[in-house]
C-alpha cells in the first residue's frame, strides 16, 4: 500500500512531490533539472517551443551566471578545500554513523557513547555527521575519551543543528563532498541502527572497497538484531544469485560489544600500519582488494 500523501486530481502522485517544508538547499538546486515538454523526433515543434527558442538568447544575456551549474563548481571546490585543509591534521579516526532520531534513553545511544569513548582512549579521533542521535552520542564519547571530536554537518530542508560535543565542526552543502571526508579520513566505519542516510554511507564504503578505490578497512555493524535481516538477505539472495562474490559478503562484520568493536579496529589499524612501514607498495596491493 502506498504511503505517499501527495495527490493530484484526487489520486496519489508518486513522482516529484511538491516541497512544503523548509527552504531549497544547494544540493537540491544542483540535482534539479527543469522539466521540458516531451517531443517525439518526428513531431514538429509547437508554437510555444518556437517562441521559447527565439527568446533564448535574450534571456541568456540577462541571466545571473552565479546560479548556474558551472558556477556551482567553484562552491563545490571550496568545500573540498576547506574540508581537506581542516581535517588533514586530525589523528587516525573512526567514522560512526547511525540514526539522528535515537534518543539518549535508547540503549543504542549508550552503546555509541561507550564505543566512541573506548576508541578515543585507544588513540582514535571520532568523525560523525555532527547532528543529534547516534552522532551526538559518538561525539560525546569522543570527548569523554579525551580525543578529537569531529562533526561534518549537512544543509537539509529542515534545520539540523550541530550537537554540543564537537571540537571541529564543518558545514557542507553537498552530500558527495561530505561523504568524501568520511571515507578519506576514517580508518574504520562503525554503523549503528539507522535509516536511508546510514545505509547510503554503509554501501558507499562497501562499493569503494569492492572496487579497490580505497584500502580495505573494517566496516562494523552494531546490533545484530537490527542488521541481521540485511546480512541474511545479502547471503541468501545477493550471494546465492551470484550478484556478489563470497569475499564481498565478508566485507561486513557484525558485533554487539563495544569492547570487541574497539579491538577489531585497533588490530586492523596496527596491522595496516606495520605493513605500510615495512613495504608501502606491497601493503597497498594486499590491503586493497
JSON list of C-alpha atoms in Angstrom, two decimals, residues 138-288:
[
{"chain": "A", "resi": 138, "resn": "UNK", "atom": "CA", "xyz": [29.57, 9.25, 19.39]},
{"chain": "A", "resi": 139, "resn": "UNK", "atom": "CA", "xyz": [30.87, 12.82, 19.68]},
{"chain": "A", "resi": 140, "resn": "UNK", "atom": "CA", "xyz": [30.06, 12.79, 23.39]},
{"chain": "A", "resi": 141, "resn": "UNK", "atom": "CA", "xyz": [32.03, 9.56, 23.78]},
{"chain": "A", "resi": 142, "resn": "UNK", "atom": "CA", "xyz": [34.97, 11.08, 21.92]},
{"chain": "A", "resi": 143, "resn": "UNK", "atom": "CA", "xyz": [35.15, 13.96, 24.39]},
{"chain": "A", "resi": 144, "resn": "UNK", "atom": "CA", "xyz": [34.77, 11.61, 27.34]},
{"chain": "A", "resi": 145, "resn": "UNK", "atom": "CA", "xyz": [37.69, 9.67, 25.91]},
{"chain": "A", "resi": 146, "resn": "UNK", "atom": "CA", "xyz": [39.65, 12.95, 25.63]},
{"chain": "A", "resi": 147, "resn": "UNK", "atom": "CA", "xyz": [40.27, 12.76, 21.90]},
{"chain": "A", "resi": 148, "resn": "UNK", "atom": "CA", "xyz": [39.28, 14.81, 18.87]},
{"chain": "A", "resi": 149, "resn": "UNK", "atom": "CA", "xyz": [35.54, 15.01, 18.19]},
{"chain": "A", "resi": 150, "resn": "UNK", "atom": "CA", "xyz": [34.66, 15.96, 14.60]},
{"chain": "A", "resi": 151, "resn": "UNK", "atom": "CA", "xyz": [31.29, 16.71, 13.06]},
{"chain": "A", "resi": 152, "resn": "UNK", "atom": "CA", "xyz": [30.58, 17.04, 9.32]},
{"chain": "A", "resi": 153, "resn": "UNK", "atom": "CA", "xyz": [27.14, 18.62, 9.22]},
{"chain": "A", "resi": 154, "resn": "UNK", "atom": "CA", "xyz": [24.95, 18.88, 6.12]},
{"chain": "A", "resi": 155, "resn": "UNK", "atom": "CA", "xyz": [22.49, 21.51, 4.91]},
{"chain": "A", "resi": 156, "resn": "UNK", "atom": "CA", "xyz": [18.99, 19.99, 4.96]},
{"chain": "A", "resi": 157, "resn": "UNK", "atom": "CA", "xyz": [15.50, 21.32, 4.17]},
{"chain": "A", "resi": 158, "resn": "UNK", "atom": "CA", "xyz": [14.83, 21.15, 7.92]},
{"chain": "A", "resi": 159, "resn": "UNK", "atom": "CA", "xyz": [17.39, 22.65, 10.26]},
{"chain": "A", "resi": 160, "resn": "UNK", "atom": "CA", "xyz": [19.91, 20.23, 11.75]},
{"chain": "A", "resi": 161, "resn": "UNK", "atom": "CA", "xyz": [21.93, 21.98, 14.42]},
{"chain": "A", "resi": 162, "resn": "UNK", "atom": "CA", "xyz": [25.42, 20.72, 15.31]},
{"chain": "A", "resi": 163, "resn": "UNK", "atom": "CA", "xyz": [25.44, 18.77, 18.55]},
{"chain": "A", "resi": 164, "resn": "UNK", "atom": "CA", "xyz": [27.22, 20.32, 21.57]},
{"chain": "A", "resi": 165, "resn": "UNK", "atom": "CA", "xyz": [30.08, 17.77, 21.70]},
{"chain": "A", "resi": 166, "resn": "UNK", "atom": "CA", "xyz": [32.20, 18.93, 18.76]},
{"chain": "A", "resi": 167, "resn": "UNK", "atom": "CA", "xyz": [35.81, 20.12, 18.76]},
{"chain": "A", "resi": 168, "resn": "UNK", "atom": "CA", "xyz": [35.79, 20.55, 14.98]},
{"chain": "A", "resi": 169, "resn": "UNK", "atom": "CA", "xyz": [32.58, 21.40, 13.17]},
{"chain": "A", "resi": 170, "resn": "UNK", "atom": "CA", "xyz": [32.30, 21.61, 9.38]},
{"chain": "A", "resi": 171, "resn": "UNK", "atom": "CA", "xyz": [29.20, 22.55, 7.40]},
{"chain": "A", "resi": 172, "resn": "UNK", "atom": "CA", "xyz": [28.61, 21.09, 3.93]},
{"chain": "A", "resi": 173, "resn": "UNK", "atom": "CA", "xyz": [26.09, 21.93, 1.23]},
{"chain": "A", "resi": 174, "resn": "UNK", "atom": "CA", "xyz": [26.78, 18.83, -0.88]},
{"chain": "A", "resi": 175, "resn": "UNK", "atom": "CA", "xyz": [26.35, 15.25, 0.28]},
{"chain": "A", "resi": 176, "resn": "UNK", "atom": "CA", "xyz": [29.06, 13.85, -2.00]},
{"chain": "A", "resi": 177, "resn": "UNK", "atom": "CA", "xyz": [31.69, 16.27, -0.64]},
{"chain": "A", "resi": 178, "resn": "UNK", "atom": "CA", "xyz": [30.77, 15.34, 2.92]},
{"chain": "A", "resi": 179, "resn": "UNK", "atom": "CA", "xyz": [30.93, 11.60, 2.16]},
{"chain": "A", "resi": 180, "resn": "UNK", "atom": "CA", "xyz": [34.39, 12.06, 0.65]},
{"chain": "A", "resi": 181, "resn": "UNK", "atom": "CA", "xyz": [35.59, 13.41, 4.01]},
{"chain": "A", "resi": 182, "resn": "UNK", "atom": "CA", "xyz": [34.25, 10.37, 5.85]},
{"chain": "A", "resi": 183, "resn": "UNK", "atom": "CA", "xyz": [35.96, 7.93, 3.51]},
{"chain": "A", "resi": 184, "resn": "UNK", "atom": "CA", "xyz": [39.25, 9.81, 3.23]},
{"chain": "A", "resi": 185, "resn": "UNK", "atom": "CA", "xyz": [39.81, 10.43, 6.94]},
{"chain": "A", "resi": 186, "resn": "UNK", "atom": "CA", "xyz": [38.33, 7.31, 8.59]},
{"chain": "A", "resi": 187, "resn": "UNK", "atom": "CA", "xyz": [40.28, 4.14, 9.36]},
{"chain": "A", "resi": 188, "resn": "UNK", "atom": "CA", "xyz": [37.05, 2.23, 10.03]},
{"chain": "A", "resi": 189, "resn": "UNK", "atom": "CA", "xyz": [33.28, 2.64, 9.77]},
{"chain": "A", "resi": 190, "resn": "UNK", "atom": "CA", "xyz": [31.10, 1.65, 12.74]},
{"chain": "A", "resi": 191, "resn": "UNK", "atom": "CA", "xyz": [27.44, 1.57, 11.72]},
{"chain": "A", "resi": 192, "resn": "UNK", "atom": "CA", "xyz": [24.71, 1.78, 14.35]},
{"chain": "A", "resi": 193, "resn": "UNK", "atom": "CA", "xyz": [21.00, 1.34, 13.57]},
{"chain": "A", "resi": 194, "resn": "UNK", "atom": "CA", "xyz": [19.82, 3.99, 11.14]},
{"chain": "A", "resi": 195, "resn": "UNK", "atom": "CA", "xyz": [17.74, 4.78, 8.09]},
{"chain": "A", "resi": 196, "resn": "UNK", "atom": "CA", "xyz": [18.39, 5.61, 4.44]},
{"chain": "A", "resi": 197, "resn": "UNK", "atom": "CA", "xyz": [21.28, 8.00, 5.17]},
{"chain": "A", "resi": 198, "resn": "UNK", "atom": "CA", "xyz": [23.05, 5.36, 7.26]},
{"chain": "A", "resi": 199, "resn": "UNK", "atom": "CA", "xyz": [22.50, 2.76, 4.54]},
{"chain": "A", "resi": 200, "resn": "UNK", "atom": "CA", "xyz": [23.89, 5.18, 1.97]},
{"chain": "A", "resi": 201, "resn": "UNK", "atom": "CA", "xyz": [27.11, 5.63, 3.95]},
{"chain": "A", "resi": 202, "resn": "UNK", "atom": "CA", "xyz": [27.36, 1.87, 4.56]},
{"chain": "A", "resi": 203, "resn": "UNK", "atom": "CA", "xyz": [27.03, 0.82, 0.92]},
{"chain": "A", "resi": 204, "resn": "UNK", "atom": "CA", "xyz": [29.21, 3.69, -0.28]},
{"chain": "A", "resi": 205, "resn": "UNK", "atom": "CA", "xyz": [32.04, 2.22, 1.81]},
{"chain": "A", "resi": 206, "resn": "UNK", "atom": "CA", "xyz": [31.37, -1.34, 0.62]},
{"chain": "A", "resi": 207, "resn": "UNK", "atom": "CA", "xyz": [31.34, -0.25, -3.03]},
{"chain": "A", "resi": 208, "resn": "UNK", "atom": "CA", "xyz": [34.62, 1.64, -2.72]},
{"chain": "A", "resi": 209, "resn": "UNK", "atom": "CA", "xyz": [36.31, -1.33, -1.01]},
{"chain": "A", "resi": 210, "resn": "UNK", "atom": "CA", "xyz": [34.88, -3.82, -3.52]},
{"chain": "A", "resi": 211, "resn": "UNK", "atom": "CA", "xyz": [36.07, -1.74, -6.50]},
{"chain": "A", "resi": 212, "resn": "UNK", "atom": "CA", "xyz": [39.55, -1.16, -4.99]},
{"chain": "A", "resi": 213, "resn": "UNK", "atom": "CA", "xyz": [39.11, 2.59, -4.72]},
{"chain": "A", "resi": 214, "resn": "UNK", "atom": "CA", "xyz": [40.12, 2.59, -1.05]},
{"chain": "A", "resi": 215, "resn": "UNK", "atom": "CA", "xyz": [42.09, 0.35, 1.28]},
{"chain": "A", "resi": 216, "resn": "UNK", "atom": "CA", "xyz": [40.16, -2.48, 2.86]},
{"chain": "A", "resi": 217, "resn": "UNK", "atom": "CA", "xyz": [39.17, -1.04, 6.25]},
{"chain": "A", "resi": 218, "resn": "UNK", "atom": "CA", "xyz": [36.78, -2.53, 8.85]},
{"chain": "A", "resi": 219, "resn": "UNK", "atom": "CA", "xyz": [33.05, -1.94, 8.29]},
{"chain": "A", "resi": 220, "resn": "UNK", "atom": "CA", "xyz": [31.32, -2.99, 11.50]},
{"chain": "A", "resi": 221, "resn": "UNK", "atom": "CA", "xyz": [27.58, -3.20, 12.12]},
{"chain": "A", "resi": 222, "resn": "UNK", "atom": "CA", "xyz": [26.41, -2.79, 15.72]},
{"chain": "A", "resi": 223, "resn": "UNK", "atom": "CA", "xyz": [23.20, -4.58, 16.84]},
{"chain": "A", "resi": 224, "resn": "UNK", "atom": "CA", "xyz": [22.79, -7.99, 15.24]},
{"chain": "A", "resi": 225, "resn": "UNK", "atom": "CA", "xyz": [19.04, -7.91, 15.85]},
{"chain": "A", "resi": 226, "resn": "UNK", "atom": "CA", "xyz": [18.67, -4.76, 13.76]},
{"chain": "A", "resi": 227, "resn": "UNK", "atom": "CA", "xyz": [21.09, -5.70, 10.96]},
{"chain": "A", "resi": 228, "resn": "UNK", "atom": "CA", "xyz": [20.53, -9.48, 10.95]},
{"chain": "A", "resi": 229, "resn": "UNK", "atom": "CA", "xyz": [17.86, -9.35, 8.25]},
{"chain": "A", "resi": 230, "resn": "UNK", "atom": "CA", "xyz": [20.12, -7.37, 5.94]},
{"chain": "A", "resi": 231, "resn": "UNK", "atom": "CA", "xyz": [23.02, -9.77, 6.48]},
{"chain": "A", "resi": 232, "resn": "UNK", "atom": "CA", "xyz": [20.75, -12.76, 5.77]},
{"chain": "A", "resi": 233, "resn": "UNK", "atom": "CA", "xyz": [19.45, -11.11, 2.59]},
{"chain": "A", "resi": 234, "resn": "UNK", "atom": "CA", "xyz": [22.98, -10.42, 1.37]},
{"chain": "A", "resi": 235, "resn": "UNK", "atom": "CA", "xyz": [23.93, -14.06, 2.00]},
{"chain": "A", "resi": 236, "resn": "UNK", "atom": "CA", "xyz": [20.71, -15.76, 0.89]},
{"chain": "A", "resi": 237, "resn": "UNK", "atom": "CA", "xyz": [19.78, -13.56, -2.07]},
{"chain": "A", "resi": 238, "resn": "UNK", "atom": "CA", "xyz": [22.70, -11.49, -3.39]},
{"chain": "A", "resi": 239, "resn": "UNK", "atom": "CA", "xyz": [25.37, -14.13, -2.85]},
{"chain": "A", "resi": 240, "resn": "UNK", "atom": "CA", "xyz": [23.13, -17.09, -3.70]},
{"chain": "A", "resi": 241, "resn": "UNK", "atom": "CA", "xyz": [22.17, -15.50, -7.02]},
{"chain": "A", "resi": 242, "resn": "UNK", "atom": "CA", "xyz": [25.86, -14.70, -7.74]},
{"chain": "A", "resi": 243, "resn": "UNK", "atom": "CA", "xyz": [25.40, -10.93, -7.77]},
{"chain": "A", "resi": 244, "resn": "UNK", "atom": "CA", "xyz": [28.42, -10.63, -5.47]},
{"chain": "A", "resi": 245, "resn": "UNK", "atom": "CA", "xyz": [31.44, -12.84, -4.72]},
{"chain": "A", "resi": 246, "resn": "UNK", "atom": "CA", "xyz": [31.85, -14.69, -1.38]},
{"chain": "A", "resi": 247, "resn": "UNK", "atom": "CA", "xyz": [34.65, -12.32, -0.39]},
{"chain": "A", "resi": 248, "resn": "UNK", "atom": "CA", "xyz": [32.30, -9.37, -0.95]},
{"chain": "A", "resi": 249, "resn": "UNK", "atom": "CA", "xyz": [29.84, -10.78, 1.56]},
{"chain": "A", "resi": 250, "resn": "UNK", "atom": "CA", "xyz": [32.73, -10.99, 4.02]},
{"chain": "A", "resi": 251, "resn": "UNK", "atom": "CA", "xyz": [33.38, -7.25, 3.95]},
{"chain": "A", "resi": 252, "resn": "UNK", "atom": "CA", "xyz": [30.82, -6.72, 6.73]},
{"chain": "A", "resi": 253, "resn": "UNK", "atom": "CA", "xyz": [31.40, -7.54, 10.38]},
{"chain": "A", "resi": 254, "resn": "UNK", "atom": "CA", "xyz": [28.53, -7.89, 12.86]},
{"chain": "A", "resi": 255, "resn": "UNK", "atom": "CA", "xyz": [29.25, -7.11, 16.52]},
{"chain": "A", "resi": 256, "resn": "UNK", "atom": "CA", "xyz": [27.22, -6.26, 19.65]},
{"chain": "A", "resi": 257, "resn": "UNK", "atom": "CA", "xyz": [30.10, -5.50, 22.02]},
{"chain": "A", "resi": 258, "resn": "UNK", "atom": "CA", "xyz": [31.77, -2.04, 22.13]},
{"chain": "A", "resi": 259, "resn": "UNK", "atom": "CA", "xyz": [34.98, -3.55, 23.52]},
{"chain": "A", "resi": 260, "resn": "UNK", "atom": "CA", "xyz": [35.11, -6.10, 20.71]},
{"chain": "A", "resi": 261, "resn": "UNK", "atom": "CA", "xyz": [34.49, -3.36, 18.13]},
{"chain": "A", "resi": 262, "resn": "UNK", "atom": "CA", "xyz": [37.40, -1.42, 19.59]},
{"chain": "A", "resi": 263, "resn": "UNK", "atom": "CA", "xyz": [39.64, -4.49, 19.46]},
{"chain": "A", "resi": 264, "resn": "UNK", "atom": "CA", "xyz": [38.79, -5.16, 15.78]},
{"chain": "A", "resi": 265, "resn": "UNK", "atom": "CA", "xyz": [39.53, -1.57, 14.80]},
{"chain": "A", "resi": 266, "resn": "UNK", "atom": "CA", "xyz": [42.81, -1.41, 16.74]},
{"chain": "A", "resi": 267, "resn": "UNK", "atom": "CA", "xyz": [44.10, -4.72, 15.35]},
{"chain": "A", "resi": 268, "resn": "UNK", "atom": "CA", "xyz": [43.19, -3.79, 11.76]},
{"chain": "A", "resi": 269, "resn": "UNK", "atom": "CA", "xyz": [44.84, -0.39, 12.06]},
{"chain": "A", "resi": 270, "resn": "UNK", "atom": "CA", "xyz": [48.02, -1.71, 13.71]},
{"chain": "A", "resi": 271, "resn": "UNK", "atom": "CA", "xyz": [48.37, -4.45, 11.09]},
{"chain": "A", "resi": 272, "resn": "UNK", "atom": "CA", "xyz": [47.96, -1.96, 8.26]},
{"chain": "A", "resi": 273, "resn": "UNK", "atom": "CA", "xyz": [50.34, 0.49, 9.89]},
{"chain": "A", "resi": 274, "resn": "UNK", "atom": "CA", "xyz": [53.03, -2.17, 10.37]},
{"chain": "A", "resi": 275, "resn": "UNK", "atom": "CA", "xyz": [52.74, -3.45, 6.79]},
{"chain": "A", "resi": 276, "resn": "UNK", "atom": "CA", "xyz": [52.88, 0.04, 5.34]},
{"chain": "A", "resi": 277, "resn": "UNK", "atom": "CA", "xyz": [56.01, 0.86, 7.33]},
{"chain": "A", "resi": 278, "resn": "UNK", "atom": "CA", "xyz": [57.77, -2.28, 6.06]},
{"chain": "A", "resi": 279, "resn": "UNK", "atom": "CA", "xyz": [56.76, -2.15, 2.39]},
{"chain": "A", "resi": 280, "resn": "UNK", "atom": "CA", "xyz": [54.26, 0.54, 1.30]},
{"chain": "A", "resi": 281, "resn": "UNK", "atom": "CA", "xyz": [53.87, -0.74, -2.28]},
{"chain": "A", "resi": 282, "resn": "UNK", "atom": "CA", "xyz": [53.19, -4.36, -1.28]},
{"chain": "A", "resi": 283, "resn": "UNK", "atom": "CA", "xyz": [50.87, -3.23, 1.52]},
{"chain": "A", "resi": 284, "resn": "UNK", "atom": "CA", "xyz": [48.74, -1.28, -0.93]},
{"chain": "A", "resi": 285, "resn": "UNK", "atom": "CA", "xyz": [48.25, -4.32, -3.17]},
{"chain": "A", "resi": 286, "resn": "UNK", "atom": "CA", "xyz": [47.40, -6.54, -0.20]},
{"chain": "A", "resi": 287, "resn": "UNK", "atom": "CA", "xyz": [45.11, -4.10, 1.59]},
{"chain": "A", "resi": 288, "resn": "UNK", "atom": "CA", "xyz": [43.12, -3.05, -1.46]}
]
